[in-house]
Each structure stands twice: as structure tokens, then as C-alpha cells.
GROMACS .gro file of C-alpha atoms in nm:
model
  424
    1UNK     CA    1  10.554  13.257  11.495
    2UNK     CA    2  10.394  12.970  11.357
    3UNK     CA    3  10.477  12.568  11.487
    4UNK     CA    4  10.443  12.210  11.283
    5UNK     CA    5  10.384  11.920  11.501
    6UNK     CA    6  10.397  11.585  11.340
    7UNK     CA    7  10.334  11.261  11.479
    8UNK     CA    8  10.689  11.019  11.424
    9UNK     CA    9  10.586  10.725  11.210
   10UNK     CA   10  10.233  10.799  11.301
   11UNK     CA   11  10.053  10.442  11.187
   12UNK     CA   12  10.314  10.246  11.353
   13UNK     CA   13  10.322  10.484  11.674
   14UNK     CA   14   9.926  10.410  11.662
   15UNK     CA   15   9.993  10.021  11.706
   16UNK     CA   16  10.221  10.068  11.953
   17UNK     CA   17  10.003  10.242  12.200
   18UNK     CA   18   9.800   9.973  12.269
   19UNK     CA   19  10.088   9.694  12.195
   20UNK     CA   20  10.378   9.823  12.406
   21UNK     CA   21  10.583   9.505  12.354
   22UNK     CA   22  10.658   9.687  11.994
   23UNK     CA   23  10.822   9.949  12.100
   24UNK     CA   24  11.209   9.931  11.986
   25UNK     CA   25  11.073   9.626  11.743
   26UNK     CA   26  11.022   9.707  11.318
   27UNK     CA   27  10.694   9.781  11.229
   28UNK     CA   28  10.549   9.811  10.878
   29UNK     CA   29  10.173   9.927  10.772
   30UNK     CA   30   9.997   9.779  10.424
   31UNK     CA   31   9.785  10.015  10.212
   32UNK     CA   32   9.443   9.920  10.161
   33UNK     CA   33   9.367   9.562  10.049
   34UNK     CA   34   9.724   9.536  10.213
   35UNK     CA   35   9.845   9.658   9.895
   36UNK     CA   36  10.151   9.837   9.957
   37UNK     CA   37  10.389   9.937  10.243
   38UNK     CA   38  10.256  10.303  10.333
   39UNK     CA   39  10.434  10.334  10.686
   40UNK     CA   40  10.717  10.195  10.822
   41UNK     CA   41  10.902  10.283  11.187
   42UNK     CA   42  11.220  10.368  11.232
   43UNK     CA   43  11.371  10.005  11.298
   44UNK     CA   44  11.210   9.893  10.972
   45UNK     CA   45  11.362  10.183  10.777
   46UNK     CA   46  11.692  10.124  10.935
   47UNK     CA   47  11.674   9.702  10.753
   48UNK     CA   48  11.623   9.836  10.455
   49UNK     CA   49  11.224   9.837  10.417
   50UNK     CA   50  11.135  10.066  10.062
   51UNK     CA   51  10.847  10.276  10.130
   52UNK     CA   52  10.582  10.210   9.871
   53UNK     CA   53  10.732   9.862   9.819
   54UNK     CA   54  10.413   9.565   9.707
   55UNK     CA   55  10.375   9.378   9.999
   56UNK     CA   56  10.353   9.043   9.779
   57UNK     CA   57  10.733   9.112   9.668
   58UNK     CA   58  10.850   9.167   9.983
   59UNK     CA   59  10.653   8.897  10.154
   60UNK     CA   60  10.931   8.692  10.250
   61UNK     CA   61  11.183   8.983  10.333
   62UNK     CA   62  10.970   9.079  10.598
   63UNK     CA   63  10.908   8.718  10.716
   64UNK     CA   64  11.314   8.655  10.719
   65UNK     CA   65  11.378   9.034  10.929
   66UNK     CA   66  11.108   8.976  11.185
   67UNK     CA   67  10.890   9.228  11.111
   68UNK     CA   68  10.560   9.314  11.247
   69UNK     CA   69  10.295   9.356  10.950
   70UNK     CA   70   9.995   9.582  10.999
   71UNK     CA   71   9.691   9.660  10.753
   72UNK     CA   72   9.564   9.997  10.770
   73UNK     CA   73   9.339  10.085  11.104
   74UNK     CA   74   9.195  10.405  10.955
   75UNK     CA   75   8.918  10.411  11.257
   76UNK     CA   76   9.192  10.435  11.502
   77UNK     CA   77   9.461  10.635  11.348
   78UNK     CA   78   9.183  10.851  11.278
   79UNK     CA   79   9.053  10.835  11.661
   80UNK     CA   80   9.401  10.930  11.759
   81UNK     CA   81   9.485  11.157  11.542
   82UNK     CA   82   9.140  11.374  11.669
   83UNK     CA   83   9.292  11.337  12.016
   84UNK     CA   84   9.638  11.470  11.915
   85UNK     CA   85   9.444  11.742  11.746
   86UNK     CA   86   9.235  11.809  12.091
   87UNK     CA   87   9.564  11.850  12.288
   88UNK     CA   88   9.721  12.124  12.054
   89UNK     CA   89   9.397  12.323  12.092
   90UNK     CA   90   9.490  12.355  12.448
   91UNK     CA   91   9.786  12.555  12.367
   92UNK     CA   92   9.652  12.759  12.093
   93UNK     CA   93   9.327  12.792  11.922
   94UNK     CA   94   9.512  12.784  11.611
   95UNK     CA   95   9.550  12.490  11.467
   96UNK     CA   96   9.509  12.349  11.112
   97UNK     CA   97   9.553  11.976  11.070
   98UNK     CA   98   9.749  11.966  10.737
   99UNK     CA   99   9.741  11.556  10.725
  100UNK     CA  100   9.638  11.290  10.956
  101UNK     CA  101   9.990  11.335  11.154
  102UNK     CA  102  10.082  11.698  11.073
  103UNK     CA  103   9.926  12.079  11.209
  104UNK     CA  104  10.030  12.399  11.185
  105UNK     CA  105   9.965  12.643  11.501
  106UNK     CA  106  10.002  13.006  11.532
  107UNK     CA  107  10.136  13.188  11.772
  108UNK     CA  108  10.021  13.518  11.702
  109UNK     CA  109   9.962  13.776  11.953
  110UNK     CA  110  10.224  13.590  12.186
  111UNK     CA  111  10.466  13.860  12.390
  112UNK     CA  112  10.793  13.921  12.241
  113UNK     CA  113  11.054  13.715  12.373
  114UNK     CA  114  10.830  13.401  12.430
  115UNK     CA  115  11.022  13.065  12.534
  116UNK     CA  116  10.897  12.876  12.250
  117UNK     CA  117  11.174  12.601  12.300
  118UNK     CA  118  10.985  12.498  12.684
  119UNK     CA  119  10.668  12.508  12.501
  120UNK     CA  120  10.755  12.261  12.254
  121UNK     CA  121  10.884  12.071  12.517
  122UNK     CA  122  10.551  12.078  12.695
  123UNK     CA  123  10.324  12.028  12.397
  124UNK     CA  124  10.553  11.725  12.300
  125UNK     CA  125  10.578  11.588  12.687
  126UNK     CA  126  10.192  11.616  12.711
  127UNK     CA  127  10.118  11.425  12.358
  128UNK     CA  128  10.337  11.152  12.492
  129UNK     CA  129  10.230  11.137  12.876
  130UNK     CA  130   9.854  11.127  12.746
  131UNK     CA  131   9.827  10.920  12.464
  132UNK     CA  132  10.198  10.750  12.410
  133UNK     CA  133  10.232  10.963  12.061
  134UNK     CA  134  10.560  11.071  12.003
  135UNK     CA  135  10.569  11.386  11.831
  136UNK     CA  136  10.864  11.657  11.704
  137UNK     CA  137  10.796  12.007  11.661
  138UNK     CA  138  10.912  12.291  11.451
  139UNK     CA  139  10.890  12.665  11.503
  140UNK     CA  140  10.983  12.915  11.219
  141UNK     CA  141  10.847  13.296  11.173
  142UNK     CA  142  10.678  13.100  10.861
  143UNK     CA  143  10.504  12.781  10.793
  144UNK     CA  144  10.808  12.681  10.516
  145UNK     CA  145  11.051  12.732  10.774
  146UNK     CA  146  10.846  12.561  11.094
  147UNK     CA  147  10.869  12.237  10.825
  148UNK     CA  148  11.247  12.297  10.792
  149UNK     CA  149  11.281  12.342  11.192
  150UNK     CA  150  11.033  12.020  11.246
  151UNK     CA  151  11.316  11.816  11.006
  152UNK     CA  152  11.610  11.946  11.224
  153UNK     CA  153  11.450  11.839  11.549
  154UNK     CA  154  11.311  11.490  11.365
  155UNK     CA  155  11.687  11.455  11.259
  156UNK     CA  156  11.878  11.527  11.579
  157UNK     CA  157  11.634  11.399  11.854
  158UNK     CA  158  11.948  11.377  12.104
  159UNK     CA  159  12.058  11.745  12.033
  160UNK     CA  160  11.710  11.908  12.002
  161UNK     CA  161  11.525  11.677  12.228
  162UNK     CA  162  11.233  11.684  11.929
  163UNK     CA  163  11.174  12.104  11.967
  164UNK     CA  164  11.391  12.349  11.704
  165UNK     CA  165  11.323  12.709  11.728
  166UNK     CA  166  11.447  12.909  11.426
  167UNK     CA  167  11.408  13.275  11.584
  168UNK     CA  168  11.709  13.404  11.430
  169UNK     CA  169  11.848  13.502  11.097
  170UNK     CA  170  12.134  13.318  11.199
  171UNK     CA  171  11.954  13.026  11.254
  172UNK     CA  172  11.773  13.044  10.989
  173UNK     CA  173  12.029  13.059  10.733
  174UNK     CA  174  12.225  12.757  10.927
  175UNK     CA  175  11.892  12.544  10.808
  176UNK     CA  176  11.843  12.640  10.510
  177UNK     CA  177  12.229  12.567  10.418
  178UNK     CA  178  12.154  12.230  10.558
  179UNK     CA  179  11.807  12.128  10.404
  180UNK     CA  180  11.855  11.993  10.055
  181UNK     CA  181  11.646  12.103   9.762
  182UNK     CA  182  11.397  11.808   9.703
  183UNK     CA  183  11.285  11.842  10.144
  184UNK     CA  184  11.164  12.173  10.081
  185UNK     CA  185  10.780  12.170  10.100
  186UNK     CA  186  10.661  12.177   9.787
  187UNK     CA  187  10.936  12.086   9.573
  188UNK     CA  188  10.859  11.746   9.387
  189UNK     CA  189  11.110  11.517   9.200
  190UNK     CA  190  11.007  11.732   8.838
  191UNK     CA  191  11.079  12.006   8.987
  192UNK     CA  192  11.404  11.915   9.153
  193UNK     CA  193  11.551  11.770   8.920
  194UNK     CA  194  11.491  12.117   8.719
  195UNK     CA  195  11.653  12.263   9.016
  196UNK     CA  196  11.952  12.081   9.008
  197UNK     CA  197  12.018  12.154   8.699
  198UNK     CA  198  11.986  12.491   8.762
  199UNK     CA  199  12.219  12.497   9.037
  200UNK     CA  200  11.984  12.549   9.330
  201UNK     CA  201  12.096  12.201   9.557
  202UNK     CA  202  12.014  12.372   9.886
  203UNK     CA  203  11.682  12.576  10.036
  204UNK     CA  204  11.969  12.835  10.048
  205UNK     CA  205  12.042  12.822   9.707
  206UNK     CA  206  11.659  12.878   9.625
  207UNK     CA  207  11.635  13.210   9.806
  208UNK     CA  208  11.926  13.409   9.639
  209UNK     CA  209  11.789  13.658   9.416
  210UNK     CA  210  11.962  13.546   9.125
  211UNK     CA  211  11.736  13.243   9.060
  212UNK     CA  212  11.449  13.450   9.112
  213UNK     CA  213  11.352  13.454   8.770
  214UNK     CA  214  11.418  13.140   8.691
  215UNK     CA  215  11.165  13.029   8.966
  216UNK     CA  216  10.884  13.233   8.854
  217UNK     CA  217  10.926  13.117   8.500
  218UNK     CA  218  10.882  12.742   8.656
  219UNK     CA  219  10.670  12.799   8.949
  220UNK     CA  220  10.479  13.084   8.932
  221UNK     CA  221  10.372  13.274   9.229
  222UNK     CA  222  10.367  12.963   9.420
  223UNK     CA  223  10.747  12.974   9.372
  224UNK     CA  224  10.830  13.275   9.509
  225UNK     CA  225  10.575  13.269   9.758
  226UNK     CA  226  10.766  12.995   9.877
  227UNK     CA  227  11.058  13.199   9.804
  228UNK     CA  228  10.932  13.450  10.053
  229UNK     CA  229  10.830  13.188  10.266
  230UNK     CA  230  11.193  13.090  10.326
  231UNK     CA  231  11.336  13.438  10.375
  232UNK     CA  232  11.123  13.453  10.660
  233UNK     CA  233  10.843  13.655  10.564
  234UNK     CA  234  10.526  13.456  10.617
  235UNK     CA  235  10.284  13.505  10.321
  236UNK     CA  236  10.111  13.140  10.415
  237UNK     CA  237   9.843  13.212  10.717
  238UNK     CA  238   9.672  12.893  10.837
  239UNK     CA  239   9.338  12.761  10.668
  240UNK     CA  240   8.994  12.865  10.842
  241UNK     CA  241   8.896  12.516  10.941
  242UNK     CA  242   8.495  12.604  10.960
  243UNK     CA  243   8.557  12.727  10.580
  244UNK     CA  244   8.329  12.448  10.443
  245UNK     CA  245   8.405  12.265  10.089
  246UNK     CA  246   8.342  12.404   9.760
  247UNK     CA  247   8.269  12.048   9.585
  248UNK     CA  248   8.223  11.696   9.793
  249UNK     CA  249   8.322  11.399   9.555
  250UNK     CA  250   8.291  11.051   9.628
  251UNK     CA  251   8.463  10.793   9.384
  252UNK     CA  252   8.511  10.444   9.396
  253UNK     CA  253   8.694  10.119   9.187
  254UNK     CA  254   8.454   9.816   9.148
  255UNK     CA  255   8.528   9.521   9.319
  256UNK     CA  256   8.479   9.365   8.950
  257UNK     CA  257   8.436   9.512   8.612
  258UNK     CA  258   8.044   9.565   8.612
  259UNK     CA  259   7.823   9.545   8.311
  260UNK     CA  260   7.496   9.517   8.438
  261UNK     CA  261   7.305   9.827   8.477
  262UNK     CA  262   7.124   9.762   8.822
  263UNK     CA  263   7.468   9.684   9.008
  264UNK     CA  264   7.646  10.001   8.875
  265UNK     CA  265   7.269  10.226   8.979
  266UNK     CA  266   7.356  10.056   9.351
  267UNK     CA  267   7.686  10.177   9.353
  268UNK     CA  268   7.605  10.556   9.181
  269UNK     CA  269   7.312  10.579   9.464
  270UNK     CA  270   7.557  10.482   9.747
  271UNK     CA  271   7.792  10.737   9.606
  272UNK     CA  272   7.511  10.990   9.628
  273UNK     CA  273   7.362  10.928   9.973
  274UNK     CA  274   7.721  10.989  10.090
  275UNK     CA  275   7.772  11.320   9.929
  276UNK     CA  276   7.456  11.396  10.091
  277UNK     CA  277   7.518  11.249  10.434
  278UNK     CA  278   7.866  11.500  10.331
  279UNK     CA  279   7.685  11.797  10.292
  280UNK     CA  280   7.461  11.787  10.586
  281UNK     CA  281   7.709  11.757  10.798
  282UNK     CA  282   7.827  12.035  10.726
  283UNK     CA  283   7.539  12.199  10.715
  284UNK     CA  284   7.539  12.293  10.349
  285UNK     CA  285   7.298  12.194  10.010
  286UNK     CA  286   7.444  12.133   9.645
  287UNK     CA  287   7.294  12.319   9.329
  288UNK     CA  288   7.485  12.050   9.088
  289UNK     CA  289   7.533  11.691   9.081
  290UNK     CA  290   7.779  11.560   8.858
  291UNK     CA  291   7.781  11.160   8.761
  292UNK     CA  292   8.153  11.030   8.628
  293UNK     CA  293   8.168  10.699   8.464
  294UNK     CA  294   8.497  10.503   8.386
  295UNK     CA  295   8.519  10.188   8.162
  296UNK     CA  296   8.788   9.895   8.201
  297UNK     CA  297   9.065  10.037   7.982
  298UNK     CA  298   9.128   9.715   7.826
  299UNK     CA  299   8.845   9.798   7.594
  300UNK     CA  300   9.003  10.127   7.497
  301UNK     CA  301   9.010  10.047   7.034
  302UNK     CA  302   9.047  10.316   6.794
  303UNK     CA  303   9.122  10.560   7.062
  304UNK     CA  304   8.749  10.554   7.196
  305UNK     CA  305   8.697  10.704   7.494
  306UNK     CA  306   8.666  10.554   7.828
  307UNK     CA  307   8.554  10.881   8.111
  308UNK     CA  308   8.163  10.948   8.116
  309UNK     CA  309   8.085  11.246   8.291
  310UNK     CA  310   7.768  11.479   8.291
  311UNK     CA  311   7.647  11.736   8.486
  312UNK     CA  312   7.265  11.821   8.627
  313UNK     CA  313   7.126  12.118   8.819
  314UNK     CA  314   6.865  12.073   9.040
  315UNK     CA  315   6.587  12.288   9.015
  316UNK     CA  316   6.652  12.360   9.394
  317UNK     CA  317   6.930  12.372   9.655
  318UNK     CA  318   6.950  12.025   9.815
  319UNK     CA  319   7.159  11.823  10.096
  320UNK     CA  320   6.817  11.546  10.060
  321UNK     CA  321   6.947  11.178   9.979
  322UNK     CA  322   6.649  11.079   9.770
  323UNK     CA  323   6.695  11.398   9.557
  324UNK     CA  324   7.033  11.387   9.495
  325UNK     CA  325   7.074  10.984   9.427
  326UNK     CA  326   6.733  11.032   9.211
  327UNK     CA  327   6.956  11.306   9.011
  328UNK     CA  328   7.281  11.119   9.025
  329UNK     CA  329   7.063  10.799   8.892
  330UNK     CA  330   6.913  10.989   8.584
  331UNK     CA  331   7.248  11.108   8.492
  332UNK     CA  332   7.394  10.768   8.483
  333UNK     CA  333   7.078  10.627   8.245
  334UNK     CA  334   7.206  10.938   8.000
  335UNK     CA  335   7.599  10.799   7.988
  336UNK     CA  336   7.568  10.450   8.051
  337UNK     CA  337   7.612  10.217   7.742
  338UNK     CA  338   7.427   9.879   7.743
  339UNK     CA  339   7.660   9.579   7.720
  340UNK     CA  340   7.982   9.790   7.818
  341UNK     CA  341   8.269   9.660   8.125
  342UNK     CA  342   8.312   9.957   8.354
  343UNK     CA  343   8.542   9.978   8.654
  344UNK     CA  344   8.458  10.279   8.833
  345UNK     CA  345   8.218  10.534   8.892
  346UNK     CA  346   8.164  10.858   9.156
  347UNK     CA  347   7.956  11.109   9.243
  348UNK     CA  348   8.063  11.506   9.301
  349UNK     CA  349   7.774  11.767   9.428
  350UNK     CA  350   7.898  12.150   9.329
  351UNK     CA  351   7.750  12.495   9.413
  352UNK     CA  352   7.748  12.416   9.774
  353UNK     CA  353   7.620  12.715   9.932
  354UNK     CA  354   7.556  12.768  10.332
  355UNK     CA  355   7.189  12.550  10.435
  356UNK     CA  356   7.067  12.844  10.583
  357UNK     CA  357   7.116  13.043  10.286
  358UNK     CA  358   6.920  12.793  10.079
  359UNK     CA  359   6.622  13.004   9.819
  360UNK     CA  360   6.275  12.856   9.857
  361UNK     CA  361   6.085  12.853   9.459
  362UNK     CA  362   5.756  12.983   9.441
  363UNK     CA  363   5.638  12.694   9.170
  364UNK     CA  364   5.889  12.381   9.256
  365UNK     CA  365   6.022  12.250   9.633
  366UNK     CA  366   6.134  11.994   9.765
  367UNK     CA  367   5.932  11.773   9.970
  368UNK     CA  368   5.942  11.916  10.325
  369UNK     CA  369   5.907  11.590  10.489
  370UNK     CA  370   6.247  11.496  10.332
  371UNK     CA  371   6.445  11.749  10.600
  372UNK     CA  372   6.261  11.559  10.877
  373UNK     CA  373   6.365  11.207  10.771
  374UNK     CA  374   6.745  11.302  10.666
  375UNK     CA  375   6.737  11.440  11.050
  376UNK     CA  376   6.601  11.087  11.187
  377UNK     CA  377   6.848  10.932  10.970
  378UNK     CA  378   7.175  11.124  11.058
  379UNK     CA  379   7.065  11.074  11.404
  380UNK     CA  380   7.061  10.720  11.420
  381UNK     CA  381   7.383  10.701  11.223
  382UNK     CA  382   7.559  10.892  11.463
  383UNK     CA  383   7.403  10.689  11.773
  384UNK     CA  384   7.490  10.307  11.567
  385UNK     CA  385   7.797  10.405  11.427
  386UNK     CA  386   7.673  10.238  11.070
  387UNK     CA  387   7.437  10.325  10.790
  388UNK     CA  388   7.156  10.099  10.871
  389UNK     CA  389   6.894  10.272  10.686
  390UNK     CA  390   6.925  10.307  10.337
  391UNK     CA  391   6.760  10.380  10.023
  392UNK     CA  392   6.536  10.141   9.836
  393UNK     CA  393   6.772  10.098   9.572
  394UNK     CA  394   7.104  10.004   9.740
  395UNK     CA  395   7.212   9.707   9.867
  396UNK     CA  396   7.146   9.678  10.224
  397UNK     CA  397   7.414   9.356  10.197
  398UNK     CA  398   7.682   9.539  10.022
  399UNK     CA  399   7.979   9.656  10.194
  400UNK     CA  400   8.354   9.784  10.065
  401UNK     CA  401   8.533   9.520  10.222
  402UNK     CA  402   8.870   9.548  10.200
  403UNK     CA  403   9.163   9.295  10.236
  404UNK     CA  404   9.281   9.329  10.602
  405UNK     CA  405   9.455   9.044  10.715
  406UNK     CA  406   9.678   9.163  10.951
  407UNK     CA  407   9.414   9.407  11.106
  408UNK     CA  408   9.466   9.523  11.475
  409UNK     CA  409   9.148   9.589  11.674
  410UNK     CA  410   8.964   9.881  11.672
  411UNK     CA  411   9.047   9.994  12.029
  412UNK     CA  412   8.875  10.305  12.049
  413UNK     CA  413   8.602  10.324  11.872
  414UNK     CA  414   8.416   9.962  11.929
  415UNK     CA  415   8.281   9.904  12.250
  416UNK     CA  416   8.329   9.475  12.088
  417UNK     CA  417   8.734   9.556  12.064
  418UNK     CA  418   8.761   9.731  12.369
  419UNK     CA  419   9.135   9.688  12.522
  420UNK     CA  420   9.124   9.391  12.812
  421UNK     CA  421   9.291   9.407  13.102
  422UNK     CA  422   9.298   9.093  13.331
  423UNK     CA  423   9.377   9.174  13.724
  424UNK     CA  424   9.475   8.921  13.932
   0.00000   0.00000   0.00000
């Protein structure tokens, strides 16, 4: 049996743990730079709020309906989100967070006959008694069908009290009846409206075995994996989350359209150090670096190109900063062109292989002493909370600051922003 918990309106739940006069009130959270609307709650959704919607067009909207305007608080939805993912460890060890709000658990091993509906309830009762989350949660015999169950108890709170069990075939074929095509995981708005066409307008209609060939031809395996998936028959096991990443990539729009060589080598070197800081964290070294370059598309004449990118092996597995920002730096010399706008750059390292595993050269190595300083580095990192120490060619001024005017503190996580309490 597997279970999906997800966190309702997670960004606005977030703000309303530590402002609990917003409960019941219509919340709505800006993308970075306060872009775009990315979350809204309930109450917002219910006065007509579009998800996605610029928040400069809707400006005065939200002014005229009262609502509450947040800009993304990715420390503490991210702080939160860890402790959610804390509390489902307690009732199985396993969990893999699919998003910031979402995780699949498995209940494998579990005696027949298990009261999954009371343990719902409890994993739901405890998320909300301990950190004020408010969470639904969906169990299904596969990961497809826990989403389905997780929409039936999102959609009938009152009925399901936020836990559906589908641990029938009765059940199951109830839900699928009732879930429409495009809220089946995986199913995009290409690919429904393909589906429509075809017929299929339910999750139902996508398991009979009549459109089975018709969702190979368009989907692959995926499709009737997912087919399979719905039928019950759980081909989808959870992700190892110790499995470490094949490729780390760290890309970045300029705050302006750079042309000057020196200001784009701060950026590429930032981008590099991070990979790095990436990749020892995880305890892992790179064989490849790979440097992409993107120029402002305005200049796009003739149908020049405007993506750089170029790849260079190191003569030796590395997780080193210096090394790999000294490698991502002699790439950029190569593809750079003097006198050209560009708008963005990034870094990806490749052939990531375990640090223990790592082959020592007979002829070339890298400098020992660099394992001892990345150490002393990482170490006061993790105690400051900042990168403080940095390479000789960054910027030690330069910081990605983003538009947040409507920023809520950082409760959690900064001892400066701490929650107050005055007693009297």
C-alpha cells in the first residue's frame, strides 16, 4: 500500500503558522522578484485569483478584495517542509519527498487488514497539532491511485475528514469514474487534449483495453505503465533518496545583459564553487565540467546562434572549488565572444562518481591541501549560515537579490527574525 501526503496550499499554510490572524482570510504568494502569483489559499481561489496571473496586472484586484500578498519565503517553506518530512519518517521509513509539499510512503510489510483510514487520521492530526500544517492524505495499492485517493479526500474534507483509502476494486473503480482525464498524474494539456479526442474523458476511460494501443503509440511505456498504475498494479516503487545525482547544474539570468568579460568570469566561478559546494555534500567528485553560455536574443540576425556550450574533462576526479571554477573559467575564455550582450550563463559537473571511489594518477593530482581547505570551508558555511569565504575571483559584494517586497520573516532559520512573544 503506498500513501501521498500533501501539504493544502502549502506557501500560504507556511504564513499562517506564525500569523494566525490569517487563518479563514485570502492569501496569495508572488514568484521570485514577486513576479507571478505561484500560491494562492483557498479563500483567494474562491474570489477568483488565476494562478500564474503577473502580479503587476492584478495589482489593484488584490488591493480592492483584501488580500494578503506574500513574496516567496523559500528558507522557511523549506524549514517546514524538512519538519513535515521528519514527522512522516516516524510512521514509516519510507518516504520520498516528490515536491516541497508532496511524499509518497510505503507501507510494505504492513499485516493484512491494516486500518489505514486511523492512520491517516493520526499522521494528519500529528502534522497539524505539531507544526499547524494542514495536510490530506491518499492511500491506493499504487502511487497513481494514492494521487487519485489524496484528490478525493482534498475534495470532500467534510466526508473524508482529509484520509481516502482505496482498498477495494470497488472503490477503486468509483474514483477513477470520478477523476477526469487532465488530473491524472502525468497527463498534460497536449496530451489531454489528444485524449479527448480520442474519447478517453475519465481515468476510467484510460484503463479499458481498447485504448491500449492508442496509448502506447502516444505515450510509450510511460503510458501504460501508468495504465497499470491505475488498474492497481503498482509498477512505480519509491525513489532511493541516498541515490546521489548523476549531473549537478547551476544556471542563472543576469541581473543585466553583460558584455564585459570579468563580470560574466565572476558569475561562471560562482556557478562553479556551487556545483562544488553540491558535490561535496554529497560526498561525490565530477570527471566533466560543462560551461553554457546564452546571449540576449535580441541580437539573434541571420539565424546566428545564441547557446555556447563546451565541455572539459579533468584530468582527475574532483569535488575541489579552485579546480573546478579554474576549469569552468577556461571553458568560458574558449566560447566567449569579445564585444557580445549575454544574459545568462551556468555551470553543470557530469561523471559524478562516489568520493570514495575517486582513482589517484600516478603522473597528475590534485593538490592535497585542497581537500583540507574545502573541509575548513564547508565547515564554516554550515556554522555562519553564508558563504563568507570565497574565491579570489568572485565578488565578495555580489549577491542574487531578488525583489521581495512583501517578504515575511525568516522565523526559523535566523536567530535576528526569531518569533517575539511579549508576556505581561
Amino acid at each position: 500500500m503506498y500513501a501521498l501526503v500533501d501539504c493544502n496550499n502549502f506557501y500560504a499554510s507556511c504564513e499562517r503558522v506564525f500569523q494566525p490572524q490569517l487563518v479563514g482570510k485570502p492569501i496569495v504568494i508572488l514568484s521570485n522578484n514577486d513576479g507571478c502569483i505561484i500560491s494562492r489559499s483557498d479563500e483567494a481561489k474562491q474570489l477568483g485569483i488565476a494562478m500564474g496571473a503577473p502580479e503587476f496586472q492584478v495589482r489593484q484586484e488584490l488591493k480592492e478584495k483584501g488580500i494578503h500578498v506574500f513574496s516567496s519565503n523559500y528558507p522557511l517553506y523549506g524549514d517546514l517542509s524538512n519538519r513535515v518530512m521528519e514527522i512522516l519518517r516516524g510512521f514509516t521509513p519510507h518516504v520520498e519527498q516528490y515536491s516541497i509539499d508532496e511524499a509518497f510512503l510505503n507501507f510494505d510489510g504492513f499485516k493484512e487488514g491494516f486500518d489505514y483510514n486511523d492512520y491517516g487520521l493520526q499522521m494528519k492530526n500529528r502534522i497539524h497539532k505539531w507544526l499547524s500544517i494542514p495536510v490530506c492524505v491518499g492511500f491506493g495499492p499504487s502511487k497513481a491511485l494514492s494521487k487519485v485517493a489524496n484528490k478525493i479526500a482534498r475534495k470532500f474534507p467534510e466526508q473524508t475528514k482529509g484520509v481516502y483509502v482505496i482498498d477495494t476494486d470497488e472503490k477503486r473503480i468509483k474514483a477513477l469514474k470520478w477523476t477526469k482525464i487532465e488530473d491524472v498524474w502525468g497527463i498534460g494539456f497536449r496530451l489531454k487534449k489528444k485524449m479527448i479526442a480520442r474519447g478517453i474523458i475519465t481515468a476510467y476511460d484510460f484503463t479499458l483495453p481498447q485504448h491500449e494501443a492508442f496509448i502506447k503509440m502516444i505515450m510509450g511505456v510511460t503510458g501504460l505503465r501508468l495504465k497499470n498504475e491505475l488498474e492497481g498494479k503498482s509498477v512505480l516503487k519509491l525513489d532511493d533518496p541516498t541515490e546521489d545525482k548523476k549531473s549537478i547544474a547551476v544556471t542563472r539570468m543576469f541581473k543585466y545583459k553583460m558584455t564585459d568579460f570579468n563580470e560574466i568570469k565572476e558569475r561562471v566561478s560562482t556557478f562553479a564553487t556551487v556545483c562544488a559546494e553540491k558535490l561535496r555534500k554529497q560526498h561525490s567528485c565530477c570527471h566533466s565540467v560543462i560551461v553554457i553560455l546564452i546571449k540576449d536574443k535580441h541580437q539573434k540576425k541571420d539565424g546566428k546562434r545564441i547557446y555556447f556550450s563546451q565541455m572539459e574533462t579533468l584530468p582527475f576526479a574532483s569535488n575541489s572549488s579552485l579546480t573546478i571554477s579554474n576549469a569552468a573559467v577556461t571553458i568560458l575564455k574558449k566560447i566567449h565572444e569579445e564585444g557580445e550582450r549575454y544574459s545568462k550563463a551556468g555551470v553543470i559537473v557530469t561523471g559524478i562518481i562516489p568520493g570514495d571511489q575517486k582513482q589517484f594518477h600516478l603522473f597528475e593530482e590534485e593538490n592535497p591541501k585542497h581537500l583540507k581547505l574545502m573541509q575548513v570551508i564547508d565547515k564554516i558555511h554550515a556554522k555562519t549560515g553564508e558563504r563568507k569565504i570565497r574565491l579570489g575571483n568572485q565578488d565578495l559584494q555580489h549577491t542574487w537579490k531578488m525583489k521581495q517586497d512583501h517578504l515575511s520573516p525568516k522565523y526559523t532559520t535566523d536567530i535576528s527574525e526569531i518569533l517575539k512573544i511579549k508576556c505581561s
